[in-house]
CSV table of C-alpha atoms and ligand atoms in Angstrom, one decimal:
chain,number,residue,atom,x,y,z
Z,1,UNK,CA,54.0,-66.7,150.3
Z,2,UNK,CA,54.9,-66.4,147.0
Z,3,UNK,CA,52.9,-64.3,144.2
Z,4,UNK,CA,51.1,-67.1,143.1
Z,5,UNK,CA,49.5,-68.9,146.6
Z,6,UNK,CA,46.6,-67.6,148.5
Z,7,UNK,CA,46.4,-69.4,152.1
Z,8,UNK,CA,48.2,-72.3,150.7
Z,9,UNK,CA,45.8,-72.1,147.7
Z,10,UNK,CA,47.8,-72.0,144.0
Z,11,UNK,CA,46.1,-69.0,142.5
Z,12,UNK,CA,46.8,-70.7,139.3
Z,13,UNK,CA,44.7,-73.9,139.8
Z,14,UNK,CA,42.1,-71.3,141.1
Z,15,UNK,CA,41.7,-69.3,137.8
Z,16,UNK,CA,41.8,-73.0,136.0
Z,17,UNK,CA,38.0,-73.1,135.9
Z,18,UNK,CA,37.2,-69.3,135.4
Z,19,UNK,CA,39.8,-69.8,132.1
Z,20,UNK,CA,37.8,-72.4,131.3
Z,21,UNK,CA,34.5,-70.7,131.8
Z,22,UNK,CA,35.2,-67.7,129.7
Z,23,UNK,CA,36.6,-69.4,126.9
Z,24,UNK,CA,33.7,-72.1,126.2
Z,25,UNK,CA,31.0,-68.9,127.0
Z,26,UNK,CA,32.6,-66.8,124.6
Z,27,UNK,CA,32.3,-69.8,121.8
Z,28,UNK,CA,29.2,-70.2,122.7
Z,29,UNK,CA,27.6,-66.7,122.4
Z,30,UNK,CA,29.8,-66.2,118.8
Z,31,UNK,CA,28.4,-69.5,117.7
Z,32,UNK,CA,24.9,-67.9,118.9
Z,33,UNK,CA,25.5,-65.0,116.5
Z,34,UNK,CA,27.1,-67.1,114.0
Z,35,UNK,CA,23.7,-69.3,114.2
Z,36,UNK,CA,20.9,-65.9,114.5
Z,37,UNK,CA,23.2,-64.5,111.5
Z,38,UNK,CA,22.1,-67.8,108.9
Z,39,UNK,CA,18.4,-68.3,110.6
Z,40,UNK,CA,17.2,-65.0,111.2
Z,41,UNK,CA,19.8,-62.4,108.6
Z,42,UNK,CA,19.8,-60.5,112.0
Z,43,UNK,CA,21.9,-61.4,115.4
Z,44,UNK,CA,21.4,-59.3,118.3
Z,45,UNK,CA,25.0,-60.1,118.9
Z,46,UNK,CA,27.7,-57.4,117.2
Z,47,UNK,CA,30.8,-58.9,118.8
Z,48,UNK,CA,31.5,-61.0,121.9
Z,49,UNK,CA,34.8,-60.5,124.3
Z,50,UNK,CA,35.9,-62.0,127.6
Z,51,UNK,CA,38.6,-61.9,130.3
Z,52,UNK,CA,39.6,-63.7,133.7
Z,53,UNK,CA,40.2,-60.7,136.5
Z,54,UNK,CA,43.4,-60.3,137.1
Z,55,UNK,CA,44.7,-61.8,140.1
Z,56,UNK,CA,45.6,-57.9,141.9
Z,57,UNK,CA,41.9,-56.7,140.6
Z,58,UNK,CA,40.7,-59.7,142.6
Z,59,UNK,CA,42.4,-59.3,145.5
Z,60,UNK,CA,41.5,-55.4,145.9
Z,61,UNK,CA,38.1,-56.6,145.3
Z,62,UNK,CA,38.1,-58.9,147.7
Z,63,UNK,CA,39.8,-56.3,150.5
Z,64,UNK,CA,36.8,-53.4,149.6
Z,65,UNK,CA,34.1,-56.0,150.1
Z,66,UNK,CA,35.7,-57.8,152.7
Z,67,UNK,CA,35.6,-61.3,151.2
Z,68,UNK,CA,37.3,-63.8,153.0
Z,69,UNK,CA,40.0,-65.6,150.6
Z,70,UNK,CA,38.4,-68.8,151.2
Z,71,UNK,CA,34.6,-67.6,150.2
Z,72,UNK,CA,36.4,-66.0,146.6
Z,73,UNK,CA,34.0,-67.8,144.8
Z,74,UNK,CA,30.5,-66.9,146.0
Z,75,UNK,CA,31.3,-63.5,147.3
Z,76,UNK,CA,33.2,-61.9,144.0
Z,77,UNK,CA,31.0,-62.8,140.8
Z,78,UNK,CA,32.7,-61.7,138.1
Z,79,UNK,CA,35.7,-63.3,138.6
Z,80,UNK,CA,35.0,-64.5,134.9
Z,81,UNK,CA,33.5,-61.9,132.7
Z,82,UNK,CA,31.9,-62.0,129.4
Z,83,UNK,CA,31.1,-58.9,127.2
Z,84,UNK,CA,28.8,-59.2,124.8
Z,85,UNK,CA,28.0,-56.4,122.5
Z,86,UNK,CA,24.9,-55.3,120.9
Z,87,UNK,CA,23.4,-52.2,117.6
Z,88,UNK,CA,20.5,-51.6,119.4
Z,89,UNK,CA,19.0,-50.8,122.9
Z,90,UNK,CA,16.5,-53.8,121.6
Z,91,UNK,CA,18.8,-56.3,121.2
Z,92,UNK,CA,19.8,-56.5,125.0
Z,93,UNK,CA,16.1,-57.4,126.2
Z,94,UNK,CA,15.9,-60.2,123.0
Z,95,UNK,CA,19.9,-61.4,124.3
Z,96,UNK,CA,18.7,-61.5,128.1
Z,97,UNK,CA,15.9,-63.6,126.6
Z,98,UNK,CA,17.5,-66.0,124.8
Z,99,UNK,CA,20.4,-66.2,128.0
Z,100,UNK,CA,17.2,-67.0,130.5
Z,101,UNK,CA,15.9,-70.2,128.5
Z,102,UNK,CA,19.6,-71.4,128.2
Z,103,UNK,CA,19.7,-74.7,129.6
Z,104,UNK,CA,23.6,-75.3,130.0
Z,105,UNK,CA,23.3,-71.9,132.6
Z,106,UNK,CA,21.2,-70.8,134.7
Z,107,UNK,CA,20.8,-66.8,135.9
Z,108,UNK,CA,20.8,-65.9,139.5
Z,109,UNK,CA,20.7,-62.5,139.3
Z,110,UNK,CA,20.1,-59.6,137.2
Z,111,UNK,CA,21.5,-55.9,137.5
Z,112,UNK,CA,19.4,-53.0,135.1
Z,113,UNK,CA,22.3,-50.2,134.8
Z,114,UNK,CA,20.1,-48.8,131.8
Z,115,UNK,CA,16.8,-48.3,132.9
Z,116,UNK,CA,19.0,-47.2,136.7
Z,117,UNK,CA,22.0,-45.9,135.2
Z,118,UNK,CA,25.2,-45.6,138.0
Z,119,UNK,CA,25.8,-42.1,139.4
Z,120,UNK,CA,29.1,-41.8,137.2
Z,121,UNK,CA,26.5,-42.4,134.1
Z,122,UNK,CA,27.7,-46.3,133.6
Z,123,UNK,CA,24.9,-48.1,131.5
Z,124,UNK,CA,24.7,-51.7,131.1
Z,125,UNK,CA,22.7,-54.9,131.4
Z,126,UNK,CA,24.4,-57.1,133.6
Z,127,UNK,CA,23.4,-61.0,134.2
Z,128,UNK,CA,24.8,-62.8,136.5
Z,129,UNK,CA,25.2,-66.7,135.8
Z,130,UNK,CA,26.1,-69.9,137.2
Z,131,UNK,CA,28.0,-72.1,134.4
Z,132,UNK,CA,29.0,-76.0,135.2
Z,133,UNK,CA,32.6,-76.9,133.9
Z,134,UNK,CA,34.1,-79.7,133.5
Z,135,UNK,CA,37.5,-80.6,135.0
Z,136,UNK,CA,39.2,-83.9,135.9
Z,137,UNK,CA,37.8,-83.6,139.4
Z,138,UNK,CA,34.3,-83.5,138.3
Z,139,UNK,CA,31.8,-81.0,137.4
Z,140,UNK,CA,32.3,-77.5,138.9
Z,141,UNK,CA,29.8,-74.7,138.9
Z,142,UNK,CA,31.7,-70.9,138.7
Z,143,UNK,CA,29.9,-67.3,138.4
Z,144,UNK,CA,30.2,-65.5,135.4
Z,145,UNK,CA,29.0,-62.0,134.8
Z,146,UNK,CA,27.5,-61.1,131.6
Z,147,UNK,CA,28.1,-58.0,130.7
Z,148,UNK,CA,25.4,-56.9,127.8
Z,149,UNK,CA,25.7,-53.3,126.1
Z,150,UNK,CA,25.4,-51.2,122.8
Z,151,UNK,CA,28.1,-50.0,121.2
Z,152,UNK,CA,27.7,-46.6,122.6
Z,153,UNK,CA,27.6,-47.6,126.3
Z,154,UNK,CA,30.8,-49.4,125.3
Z,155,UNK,CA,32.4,-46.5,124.0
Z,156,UNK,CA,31.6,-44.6,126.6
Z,157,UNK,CA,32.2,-47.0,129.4
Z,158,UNK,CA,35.7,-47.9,127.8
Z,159,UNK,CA,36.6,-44.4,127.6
Z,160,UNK,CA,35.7,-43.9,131.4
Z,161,UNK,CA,37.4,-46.8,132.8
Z,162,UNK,CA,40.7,-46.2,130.5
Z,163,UNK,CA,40.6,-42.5,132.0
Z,164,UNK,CA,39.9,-43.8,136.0
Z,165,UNK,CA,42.6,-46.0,135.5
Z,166,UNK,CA,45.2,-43.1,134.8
Z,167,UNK,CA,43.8,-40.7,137.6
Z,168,UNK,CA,43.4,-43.8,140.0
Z,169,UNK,CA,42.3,-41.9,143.0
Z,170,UNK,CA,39.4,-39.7,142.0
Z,171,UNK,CA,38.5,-37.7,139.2
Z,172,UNK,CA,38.2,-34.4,139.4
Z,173,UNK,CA,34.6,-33.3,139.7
Z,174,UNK,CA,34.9,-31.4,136.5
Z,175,UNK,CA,35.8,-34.1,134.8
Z,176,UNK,CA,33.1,-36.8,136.4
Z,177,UNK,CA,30.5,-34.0,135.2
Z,178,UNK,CA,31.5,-34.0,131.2
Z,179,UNK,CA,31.5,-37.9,131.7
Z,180,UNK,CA,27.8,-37.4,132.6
Z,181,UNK,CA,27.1,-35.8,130.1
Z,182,UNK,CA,28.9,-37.7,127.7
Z,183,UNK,CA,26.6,-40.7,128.8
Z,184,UNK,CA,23.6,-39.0,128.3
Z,185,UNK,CA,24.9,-38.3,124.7
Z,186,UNK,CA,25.6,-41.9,124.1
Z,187,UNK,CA,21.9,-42.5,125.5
Z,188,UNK,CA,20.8,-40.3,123.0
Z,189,UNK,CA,22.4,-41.6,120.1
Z,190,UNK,CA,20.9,-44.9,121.1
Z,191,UNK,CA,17.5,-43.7,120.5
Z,192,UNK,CA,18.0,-41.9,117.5
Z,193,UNK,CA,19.9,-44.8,116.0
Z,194,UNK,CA,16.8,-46.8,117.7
Z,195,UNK,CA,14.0,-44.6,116.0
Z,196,UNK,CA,16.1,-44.6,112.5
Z,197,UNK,CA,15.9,-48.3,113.0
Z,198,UNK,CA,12.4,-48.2,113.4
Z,199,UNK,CA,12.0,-46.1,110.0
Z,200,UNK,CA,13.9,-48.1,107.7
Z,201,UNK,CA,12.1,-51.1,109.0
Z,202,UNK,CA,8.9,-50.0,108.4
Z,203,UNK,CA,9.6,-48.2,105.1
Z,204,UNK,CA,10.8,-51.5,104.2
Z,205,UNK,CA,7.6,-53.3,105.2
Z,206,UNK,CA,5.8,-50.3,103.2
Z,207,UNK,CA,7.9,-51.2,100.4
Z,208,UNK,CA,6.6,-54.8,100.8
Z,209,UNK,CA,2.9,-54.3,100.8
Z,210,UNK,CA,3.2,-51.8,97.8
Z,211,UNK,CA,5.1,-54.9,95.5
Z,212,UNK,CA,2.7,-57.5,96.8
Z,213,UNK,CA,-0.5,-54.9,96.0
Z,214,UNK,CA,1.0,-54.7,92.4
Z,215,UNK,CA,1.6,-58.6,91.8
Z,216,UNK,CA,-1.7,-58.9,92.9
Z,217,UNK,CA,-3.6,-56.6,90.4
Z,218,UNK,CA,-1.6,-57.1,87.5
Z,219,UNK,CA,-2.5,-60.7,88.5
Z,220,UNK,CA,-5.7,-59.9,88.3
Z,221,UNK,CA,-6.0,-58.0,85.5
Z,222,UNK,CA,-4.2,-61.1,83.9
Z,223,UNK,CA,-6.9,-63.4,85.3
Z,224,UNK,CA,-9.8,-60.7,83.6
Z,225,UNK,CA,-8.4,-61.2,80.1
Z,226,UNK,CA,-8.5,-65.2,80.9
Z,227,UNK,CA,-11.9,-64.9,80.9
Z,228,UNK,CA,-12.6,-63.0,77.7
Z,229,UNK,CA,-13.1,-59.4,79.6
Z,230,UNK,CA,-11.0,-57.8,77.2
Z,231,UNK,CA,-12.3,-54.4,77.9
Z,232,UNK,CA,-12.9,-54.2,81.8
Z,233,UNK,CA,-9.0,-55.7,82.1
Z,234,UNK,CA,-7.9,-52.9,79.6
Z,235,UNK,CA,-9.5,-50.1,81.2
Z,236,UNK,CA,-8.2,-51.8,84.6
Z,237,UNK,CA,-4.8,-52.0,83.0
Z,238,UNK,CA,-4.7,-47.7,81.9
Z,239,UNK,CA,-6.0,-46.9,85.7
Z,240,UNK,CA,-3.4,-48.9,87.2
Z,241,UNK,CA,-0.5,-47.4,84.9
Z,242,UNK,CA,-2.1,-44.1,85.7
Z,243,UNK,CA,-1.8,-44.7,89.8
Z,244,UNK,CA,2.1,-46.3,89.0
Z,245,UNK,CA,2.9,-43.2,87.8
Z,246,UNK,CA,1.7,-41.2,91.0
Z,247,UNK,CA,2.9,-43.8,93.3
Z,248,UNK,CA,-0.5,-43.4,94.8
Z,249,UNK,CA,-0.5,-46.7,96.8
Z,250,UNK,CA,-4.1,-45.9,98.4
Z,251,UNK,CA,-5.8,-45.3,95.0
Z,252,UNK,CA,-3.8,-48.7,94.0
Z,253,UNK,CA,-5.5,-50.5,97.0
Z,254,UNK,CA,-9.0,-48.9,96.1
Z,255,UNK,CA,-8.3,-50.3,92.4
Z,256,UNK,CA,-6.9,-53.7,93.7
Z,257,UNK,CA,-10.1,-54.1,95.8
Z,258,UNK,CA,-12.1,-53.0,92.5
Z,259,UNK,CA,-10.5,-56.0,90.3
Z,260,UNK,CA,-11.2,-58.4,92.8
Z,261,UNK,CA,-14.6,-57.8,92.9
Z,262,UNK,CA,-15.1,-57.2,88.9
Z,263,UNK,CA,-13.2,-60.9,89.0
Z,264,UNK,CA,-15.2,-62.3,91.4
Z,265,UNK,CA,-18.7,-61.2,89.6
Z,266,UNK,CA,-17.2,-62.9,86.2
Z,267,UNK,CA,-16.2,-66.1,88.1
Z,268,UNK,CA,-19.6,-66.7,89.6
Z,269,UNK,CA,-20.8,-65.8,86.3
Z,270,UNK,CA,-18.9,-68.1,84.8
Z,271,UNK,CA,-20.2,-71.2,86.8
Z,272,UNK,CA,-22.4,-73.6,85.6
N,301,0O2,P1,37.1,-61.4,114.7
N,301,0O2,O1,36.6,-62.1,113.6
N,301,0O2,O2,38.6,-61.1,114.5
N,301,0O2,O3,36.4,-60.1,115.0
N,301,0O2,P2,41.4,-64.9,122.6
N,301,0O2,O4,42.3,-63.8,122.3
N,301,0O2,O5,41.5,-66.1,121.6
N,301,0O2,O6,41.4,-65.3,124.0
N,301,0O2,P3,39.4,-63.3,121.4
N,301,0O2,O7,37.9,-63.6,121.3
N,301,0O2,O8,40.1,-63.3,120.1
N,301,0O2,O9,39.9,-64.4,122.4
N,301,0O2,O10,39.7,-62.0,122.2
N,301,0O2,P4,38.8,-61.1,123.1
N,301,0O2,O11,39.7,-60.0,123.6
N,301,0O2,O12,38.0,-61.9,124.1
N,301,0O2,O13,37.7,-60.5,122.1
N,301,0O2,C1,38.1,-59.7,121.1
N,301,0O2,C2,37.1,-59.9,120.0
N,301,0O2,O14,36.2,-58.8,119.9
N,301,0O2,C3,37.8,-60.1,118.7
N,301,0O2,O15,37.0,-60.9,117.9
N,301,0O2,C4,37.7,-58.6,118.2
N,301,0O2,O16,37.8,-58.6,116.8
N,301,0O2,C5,36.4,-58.2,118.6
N,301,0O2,N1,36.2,-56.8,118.7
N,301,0O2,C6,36.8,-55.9,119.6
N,301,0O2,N2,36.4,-54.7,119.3
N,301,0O2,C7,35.5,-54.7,118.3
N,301,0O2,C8,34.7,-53.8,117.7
N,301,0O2,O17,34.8,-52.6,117.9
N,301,0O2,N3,33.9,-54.2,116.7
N,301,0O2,C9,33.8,-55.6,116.4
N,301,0O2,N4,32.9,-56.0,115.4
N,301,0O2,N5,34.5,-56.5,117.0
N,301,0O2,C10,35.4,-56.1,118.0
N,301,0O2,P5,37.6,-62.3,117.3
N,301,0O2,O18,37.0,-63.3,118.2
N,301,0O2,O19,39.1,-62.2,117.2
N,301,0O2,O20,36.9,-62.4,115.9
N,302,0O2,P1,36.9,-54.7,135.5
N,302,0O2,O1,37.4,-56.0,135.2
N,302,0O2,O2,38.0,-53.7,135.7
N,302,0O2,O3,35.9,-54.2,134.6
N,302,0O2,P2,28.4,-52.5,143.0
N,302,0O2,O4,28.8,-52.9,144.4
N,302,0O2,O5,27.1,-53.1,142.6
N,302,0O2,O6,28.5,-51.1,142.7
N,302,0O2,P3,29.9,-54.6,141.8
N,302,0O2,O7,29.4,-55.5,142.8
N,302,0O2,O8,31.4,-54.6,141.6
N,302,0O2,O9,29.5,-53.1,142.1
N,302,0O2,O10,29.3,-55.0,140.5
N,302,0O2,P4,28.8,-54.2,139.2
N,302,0O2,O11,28.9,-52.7,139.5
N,302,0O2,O12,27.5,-54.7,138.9
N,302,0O2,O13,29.8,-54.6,138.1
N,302,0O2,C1,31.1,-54.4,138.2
N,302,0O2,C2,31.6,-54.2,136.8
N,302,0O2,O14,30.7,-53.4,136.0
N,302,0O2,C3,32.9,-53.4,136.8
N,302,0O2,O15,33.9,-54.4,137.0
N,302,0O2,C4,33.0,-52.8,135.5
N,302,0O2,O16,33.3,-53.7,134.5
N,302,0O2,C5,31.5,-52.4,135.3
N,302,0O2,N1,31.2,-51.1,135.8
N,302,0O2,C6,30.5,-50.8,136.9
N,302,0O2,N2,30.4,-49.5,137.2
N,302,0O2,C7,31.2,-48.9,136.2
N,302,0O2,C8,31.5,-47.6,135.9
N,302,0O2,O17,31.1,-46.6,136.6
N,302,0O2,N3,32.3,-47.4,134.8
N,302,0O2,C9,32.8,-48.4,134.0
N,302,0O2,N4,33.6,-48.1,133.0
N,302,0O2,N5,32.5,-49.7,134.3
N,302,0O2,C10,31.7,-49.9,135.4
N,302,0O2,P5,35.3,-54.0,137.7
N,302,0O2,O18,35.2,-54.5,139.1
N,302,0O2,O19,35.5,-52.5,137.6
N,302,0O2,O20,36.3,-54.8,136.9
């Protein structure tokens, strides 16, 4: 048997659909950033990778959870693995989202590694999926794994795997403990990148309100000297240049509410 066959199987020709798979998902999910980026100026996506297991990951998979080579394609899932990267701990729950309504895939399962983080301090959001292909034989449904995480669980997890890699058997305890606690860092800076996030968005909506408060009485004020008010509108005018100066957006709601009312009495004055 040659590197290559499996039972009489061409390993190859096995891998043909899982190629397939994890190329067309990973256009797919950069198209879906490229698409959030232009509708929403926001995409929960940062960056998207993929990969087809190596045939030698496979088969030591396949060995530890003793998987028949004939049932290879129910019993290891993530044979074809996407990566999909995210800023914030938010994003993942809005990208599981949008991957559940997704008609050309359906989930069959889904793993929480951040709310249950792994004992080595692994965090991630995994999905798994089944995804139909096309081939020449016909339609053919594979598993995919969707791997979801921030940036920080990447760096972390990237940095673990890279170092279990070079000490293969086990690492030593000492190590596996500052890896712990190098996750629990990462988790950290999630949150306080989270709760920044938080800040500037609503600082920004702040921001907001206060520029739509002054269109709206120096609208108004406007609208006063329309209707011949000359005094009320300039005595409307000093207050609000007063409040500018103080950036005292309360007072400049109090006043706003104040104009309206003043503009409200002259109006229904002003009908016949
Ligand atoms: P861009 O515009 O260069 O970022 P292929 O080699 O054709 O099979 P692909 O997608 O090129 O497929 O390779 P892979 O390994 O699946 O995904 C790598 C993608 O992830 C590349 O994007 C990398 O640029 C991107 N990437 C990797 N690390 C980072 C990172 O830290 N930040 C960001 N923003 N992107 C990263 P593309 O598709 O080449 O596009
Ligand atoms: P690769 O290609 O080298 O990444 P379980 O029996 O549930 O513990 P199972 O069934 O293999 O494990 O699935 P799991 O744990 O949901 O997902 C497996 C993949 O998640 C791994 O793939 C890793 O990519 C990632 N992963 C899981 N645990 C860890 C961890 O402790 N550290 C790091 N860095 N990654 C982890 P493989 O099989 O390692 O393949």
């Amino acid at each position: 048997m040659d590197g290559t066959q499996m039972d009489g199987r061409d390993w190859n020709i096995f891998l043909l659909p899982y190629e397939q798979a994890v190329e067309e998902l990973k256009v797919k999910f950069k198209a879906l950033r490229v698409e959030l980026k232009s509708r929403e100026e926001y995409s929960p996506i940062e960056f998207v990778t993929g990969r087809v297991k190596r045939i030698s990951s496979i088969m030591e998979k396949s060995k530890l959870l003793n998987v028949p080579s004939d049932q290879l394609e129910t019993g290891i899932e993530d044979i074809a693995g996407i990566r999909i990267m995210c800023q914030f701990e938010e994003d993942i729950q809005r990208l599981s989202q949008l991957i559940r309504i997704r008609e050309d895939m359906s989930v069959v399962y889904e793993k929480d590694y951040i709310n249950n983080h792994k004992e080595s301090g692994y965090r991630s959001y995994h999905i798994i999926v089944e995804y139909p292909v096309q081939t020449s034989l016909g339609m053919k449904k594979v598993l995919a794994e969707i791997q979801i995480r921030t940036l920080a669980m990447n760096f972390w997890a990237t940095i673990e795997h890279s170092l279990n890699y070079k000490y293969r058997e086990k690492l030593p305890e000492e190590i596996s403990q500052r890896l712990r606690r190098a996750s629990e860092a990462a988790y950290r800076l999630d949150r306080e990148m989270s709760s920044i996030r938080e800040e500037i968005v609503e600082s920004q909506m702040q921001f907001e309100d206060k520029s739509n408060l002054v269109s709206t009485v120096l609208g108004d004020i406007q609208k006063l000297y329309f209707f011949r008010r000359v005094r009320e509108a300039a005595q409307f005018q000093l207050r609000f240049n007063e409040l500018w100066e103080k950036e005292d957006v309360w007072e400049l709601k109090k006043l706003s509410d104040e104009i309206g009312e003043a503009l409200f009495r002259t109006k229904g004055a002003d009908q016949p």
